[in-house]
Coordinates of C-alpha atoms in Angstrom, one line a residue:
M1 CA -5.5 -12.1 -3.7
F2 CA -2.5 -10.1 -4.8
L3 CA -0.8 -7.7 -2.4
I4 CA -1.7 -4.0 -2.6
R5 CA 0.9 -1.8 -1.1
Q6 CA -0.6 1.3 0.5
L7 CA 2.0 4.0 0.1
L8 CA 1.3 7.1 2.1
N9 CA 2.9 10.5 1.7
Y10 CA 5.1 10.8 4.8
N11 CA 7.5 13.7 5.3
N12 CA 6.6 15.6 2.1
G13 CA 7.0 12.6 -0.1
S14 CA 10.4 11.4 1.2
F15 CA 8.9 7.9 1.8
I16 CA 7.8 7.7 -1.8
R17 CA 11.2 8.9 -3.1
L18 CA 13.0 6.3 -1.0
S19 CA 10.7 3.6 -2.4
L20 CA 11.6 4.6 -5.9
Q21 CA 15.3 4.4 -5.1
H22 CA 14.7 1.0 -3.6
L23 CA 12.8 -0.1 -6.8
R24 CA 15.6 1.2 -9.0
R25 CA 17.2 -1.8 -10.9
T26 CA 20.1 -2.0 -13.3
K27 CA 19.3 0.1 -16.3
S28 CA 18.6 -1.9 -19.4
T29 CA 18.2 -1.3 -23.1
F30 CA 14.6 -1.7 -24.3
S31 CA 14.7 -5.0 -26.2
T32 CA 13.3 -8.5 -26.0
S33 CA 16.6 -9.9 -24.7
S34 CA 16.9 -7.4 -21.8
A35 CA 14.8 -6.8 -18.7
P36 CA 12.9 -3.5 -19.2
Q37 CA 11.8 -1.6 -16.1
I38 CA 8.4 -0.1 -16.8
A39 CA 6.2 2.2 -14.7
I40 CA 2.5 2.6 -15.4
I41 CA 0.6 5.5 -13.9
G42 CA -3.0 4.4 -13.5
S43 CA -4.5 1.0 -12.8
G44 CA -7.7 1.4 -14.7
P45 CA -8.7 -0.6 -17.8
S46 CA -6.3 1.2 -20.1
G47 CA -3.3 0.8 -17.8
L48 CA -4.0 -2.8 -17.1
Y49 CA -4.5 -3.8 -20.7
V50 CA -1.2 -2.1 -21.6
C51 CA 0.4 -4.0 -18.7
S52 CA -1.0 -7.3 -19.9
R53 CA 0.4 -6.8 -23.4
L54 CA 3.8 -5.7 -22.1
L55 CA 4.0 -8.8 -19.9
Q56 CA 3.4 -10.9 -23.0
R57 CA 5.8 -8.9 -25.2
F58 CA 8.7 -8.8 -22.8
E59 CA 8.9 -12.1 -20.9
N60 CA 11.4 -10.8 -18.4
C61 CA 10.3 -7.2 -17.9
F62 CA 9.4 -5.7 -14.5
I63 CA 6.4 -3.4 -14.1
D64 CA 5.4 -1.2 -11.2
I65 CA 1.8 0.3 -11.3
F66 CA 1.0 3.4 -9.4
D67 CA -2.6 4.6 -8.7
K68 CA -4.0 7.6 -6.8
A69 CA -7.0 5.6 -5.6
Q70 CA -7.1 3.3 -2.6
A71 CA -7.9 0.2 -4.8
P72 CA -7.1 -0.7 -8.4
F73 CA -9.3 -1.2 -11.5
G74 CA -10.4 2.4 -12.1
L75 CA -13.6 2.7 -14.0
I76 CA -14.2 -1.1 -13.8
Y77 CA -14.6 -0.7 -10.1
Y78 CA -15.7 2.9 -9.7
G79 CA -17.5 3.6 -13.0
V80 CA -19.5 0.6 -13.8
A81 CA -23.0 0.7 -12.3
P82 CA -23.4 -1.5 -9.2
D83 CA -26.1 -3.6 -10.9
H84 CA -24.0 -4.5 -13.9
F85 CA -22.2 -7.6 -12.5
D86 CA -21.2 -9.0 -15.9
M87 CA -19.2 -5.9 -16.8
K88 CA -17.2 -6.2 -13.6
K89 CA -16.1 -9.7 -14.4
S90 CA -13.1 -8.4 -16.3
M91 CA -11.6 -7.7 -12.8
T92 CA -11.2 -11.4 -12.4
G93 CA -8.9 -11.6 -15.4
F94 CA -6.7 -8.7 -14.1
E95 CA -6.5 -10.3 -10.6
K96 CA -5.3 -13.5 -12.3
M97 CA -2.7 -11.4 -14.1
F98 CA -1.3 -10.1 -10.8
E99 CA -1.4 -13.6 -9.2
E100 CA 0.5 -15.1 -12.1
N101 CA 3.2 -12.4 -12.3
R102 CA 4.0 -11.8 -8.6
E103 CA 7.8 -11.8 -9.3
R104 CA 7.7 -9.0 -11.8
L105 CA 4.6 -7.0 -11.3
E106 CA 3.7 -4.8 -8.3
L107 CA 0.9 -2.4 -7.5
F108 CA 1.2 0.8 -5.4
C109 CA -2.0 2.5 -4.4
N110 CA -2.6 5.9 -2.6
V111 CA 0.2 7.4 -4.7
D112 CA -0.6 10.8 -6.4
A113 CA 1.8 10.9 -9.4
N114 CA 1.3 14.7 -9.5
K115 CA 2.4 15.2 -5.9
D116 CA 4.0 12.1 -4.3
V117 CA 6.2 11.1 -7.1
N118 CA 8.6 13.3 -9.1
F119 CA 8.0 12.7 -12.9
E120 CA 11.7 13.3 -13.8
E121 CA 12.7 10.7 -11.2
L122 CA 10.2 8.2 -12.7
C123 CA 11.8 8.8 -16.1
S124 CA 15.3 8.3 -14.8
T125 CA 14.3 5.2 -12.8
Y126 CA 12.4 3.3 -15.5
D127 CA 13.1 2.5 -19.1
A128 CA 9.5 3.6 -20.0
V129 CA 6.7 5.4 -18.2
V130 CA 3.1 4.9 -19.4
L131 CA 0.6 7.6 -18.5
A132 CA -2.7 5.8 -18.3
Y133 CA -4.6 7.9 -15.8
G134 CA -8.1 9.4 -16.5
A135 CA -9.6 12.7 -15.9
N136 CA -10.2 13.3 -12.2
K137 CA -12.1 16.6 -12.6
P138 CA -15.4 17.2 -14.5
R139 CA -15.4 19.4 -17.6
K140 CA -17.1 22.7 -16.8
L141 CA -19.6 24.1 -19.3
G142 CA -19.6 27.6 -18.0
L143 CA -23.3 27.5 -17.1
E144 CA -24.7 29.7 -14.4
N145 CA -24.9 27.9 -11.0
E146 CA -23.4 24.9 -12.8
Y147 CA -22.3 23.1 -9.7
G148 CA -24.7 24.8 -7.3
N149 CA -27.0 23.2 -4.8
N150 CA -27.8 19.6 -5.7
C151 CA -26.2 19.8 -9.1
F152 CA -23.4 17.3 -10.0
S153 CA -21.3 16.1 -12.8
G154 CA -22.0 12.5 -14.0
G155 CA -18.6 11.4 -12.7
E156 CA -19.3 12.8 -9.3
F157 CA -22.7 11.2 -9.0
V158 CA -21.4 7.8 -10.1
S159 CA -18.5 8.1 -7.7
W160 CA -21.0 8.8 -4.9
Y161 CA -23.1 5.7 -5.4
N162 CA -20.0 3.5 -6.2
G163 CA -18.3 4.5 -2.9
M164 CA -15.2 6.3 -4.3
S165 CA -13.0 8.2 -1.9
Q166 CA -14.5 11.4 -0.5
Q167 CA -11.8 13.5 -2.1
Y168 CA -13.6 13.1 -5.5
I169 CA -17.0 14.1 -4.1
K170 CA -17.6 17.7 -3.2
N171 CA -21.3 17.5 -2.4
I172 CA -23.6 14.6 -1.2
P173 CA -26.8 14.4 -3.3
K174 CA -30.0 15.4 -1.4
L175 CA -32.7 13.1 -2.8
D176 CA -35.4 13.9 -0.3
T177 CA -36.0 17.5 -1.2
G178 CA -38.1 17.2 -4.4
S179 CA -39.7 14.7 -6.8
N180 CA -38.0 15.7 -10.0
A181 CA -34.5 15.0 -11.3
V182 CA -32.9 16.2 -14.5
V183 CA -30.1 14.3 -16.3
I184 CA -28.4 16.2 -19.1
G185 CA -26.9 13.9 -21.7
N186 CA -28.2 10.8 -23.5
G187 CA -25.2 8.4 -23.1
N188 CA -24.8 5.3 -21.1
V189 CA -23.8 7.2 -17.9
A190 CA -27.1 9.1 -18.1
I191 CA -29.0 5.9 -18.4
D192 CA -27.1 4.4 -15.4
C193 CA -27.8 7.4 -13.2
S194 CA -31.4 7.4 -14.2
R195 CA -31.8 3.7 -13.5
I196 CA -30.2 4.0 -10.1
L197 CA -32.5 6.9 -9.2
L198 CA -35.6 5.0 -10.3
S199 CA -34.7 1.6 -8.9
S200 CA -36.4 0.3 -5.7
P201 CA -34.4 -0.2 -2.6
E202 CA -35.3 -3.9 -2.7
R203 CA -33.7 -4.1 -6.2
L204 CA -30.6 -2.1 -5.2
K205 CA -30.0 -4.4 -2.1
Q206 CA -29.1 -7.1 -4.5
T207 CA -26.3 -5.0 -6.1
D208 CA -22.9 -3.7 -5.1
I209 CA -24.1 -0.3 -4.2
T210 CA -22.6 1.3 -1.1
E211 CA -24.6 1.4 2.1
N212 CA -24.5 5.2 2.3
A213 CA -26.0 5.5 -1.2
L214 CA -28.6 2.8 -0.5
N215 CA -29.7 4.6 2.7
A216 CA -30.0 7.9 0.8
L217 CA -32.0 6.3 -2.0
K218 CA -34.4 4.7 0.5
K219 CA -35.3 8.2 1.6
S220 CA -35.5 9.5 -2.0
K221 CA -38.6 11.3 -3.1
I222 CA -37.6 11.3 -6.8
K223 CA -40.6 10.2 -8.9
N224 CA -39.7 11.8 -12.3
V225 CA -36.4 11.7 -14.1
Y226 CA -36.1 13.9 -17.2
I227 CA -33.2 12.9 -19.6
I228 CA -32.3 15.8 -21.8
G229 CA -30.0 15.2 -24.8
R230 CA -28.6 17.6 -27.4
R231 CA -28.7 14.8 -30.0
G232 CA -31.6 12.7 -31.1
P233 CA -32.4 9.0 -31.1
K234 CA -30.2 8.3 -34.1
E235 CA -27.1 9.5 -32.2
I236 CA -27.7 8.2 -28.7
S237 CA -24.7 6.7 -26.9
F238 CA -26.3 3.8 -25.0
T239 CA -27.4 0.4 -26.1
I240 CA -30.9 -1.0 -26.6
K241 CA -30.1 -3.4 -23.7
E242 CA -29.3 -0.5 -21.3
L243 CA -32.5 1.3 -22.4
R244 CA -34.6 -1.9 -21.9
E245 CA -33.1 -2.3 -18.4
L246 CA -34.4 1.2 -17.5
L247 CA -37.9 0.7 -19.1
N248 CA -38.4 -2.7 -17.5
L249 CA -38.0 -1.3 -13.9
E250 CA -41.1 -1.9 -11.8
G251 CA -43.4 1.1 -11.9
V252 CA -41.5 3.0 -14.6
N253 CA -43.4 4.6 -17.5
S254 CA -41.6 6.5 -20.3
H255 CA -42.4 9.3 -22.7
C256 CA -40.2 10.5 -25.6
L257 CA -40.4 14.1 -26.8
I258 CA -38.4 14.9 -29.9
D259 CA -37.7 18.2 -31.6
S260 CA -40.0 18.7 -34.6
N261 CA -37.2 19.5 -37.0
L262 CA -35.4 16.3 -36.1
R263 CA -38.6 14.4 -36.4
E264 CA -38.9 15.5 -40.0
K265 CA -35.4 14.4 -40.8
I266 CA -35.7 10.9 -39.5
G267 CA -39.4 10.4 -39.7
K268 CA -39.2 7.8 -42.4
R269 CA -36.8 5.7 -40.3
I270 CA -38.4 5.8 -36.9
K271 CA -42.0 5.3 -35.9
F272 CA -43.6 6.9 -32.9
N273 CA -46.6 5.2 -31.3
G274 CA -47.2 3.4 -34.6
K275 CA -47.1 6.6 -36.7
T276 CA -44.4 8.0 -38.8

């Protein structure tokens, strides 16, 4: 496995700044014949795909990757559902990239680019700085009691069952207080959350789900999950395969209710229970 440097913020960031000075190399011009010094903020899929192409394009470049999380891979690690093993296989390719480029590629975790590292210093240290970080806060809709008791954003709920650092999770889901759960949105994240809520503990044991989440789901009293989407079946943002995974869960029955106006618009294209 490649080496992950755990850089912590000692003495108000002085340790980080000293590290940047240590990383400073002779400034170069950005061309194929030079040795570009490049910093990438974020080690998720976007940052690592950019890194891969840069390593191919500039054969003698040096790249330092900084990430706020304790481990790399971003959404591949923290966003993909624990029962989707095939989607996580892309991490193997990125691990190989680190292994094969040890001399010119380094990863620094536990580094908050907004606090621990000065952006102006990054720009003066490197020939190029790539900002490839994602959103670390949910988008608020302005609804009353939007993040009240037992109400979460999709990202927060996914972070919980995938074991992301506690700093990203404000509240722990209480799944033993009622039998109904409502998921607002009809995209792939909504399907993932619903599938996790309705999966049996025996099934989840075979996945990468965290022990804390598994223990909470063992005590869950959730029996009904209502997926509410603004858009209809024609515009859904999940695949048939993902829907089939949900519907094929043991003991799961489904019902689809569609707004009458929408039904009239697409009635000739979709059949409901054998009727148009």
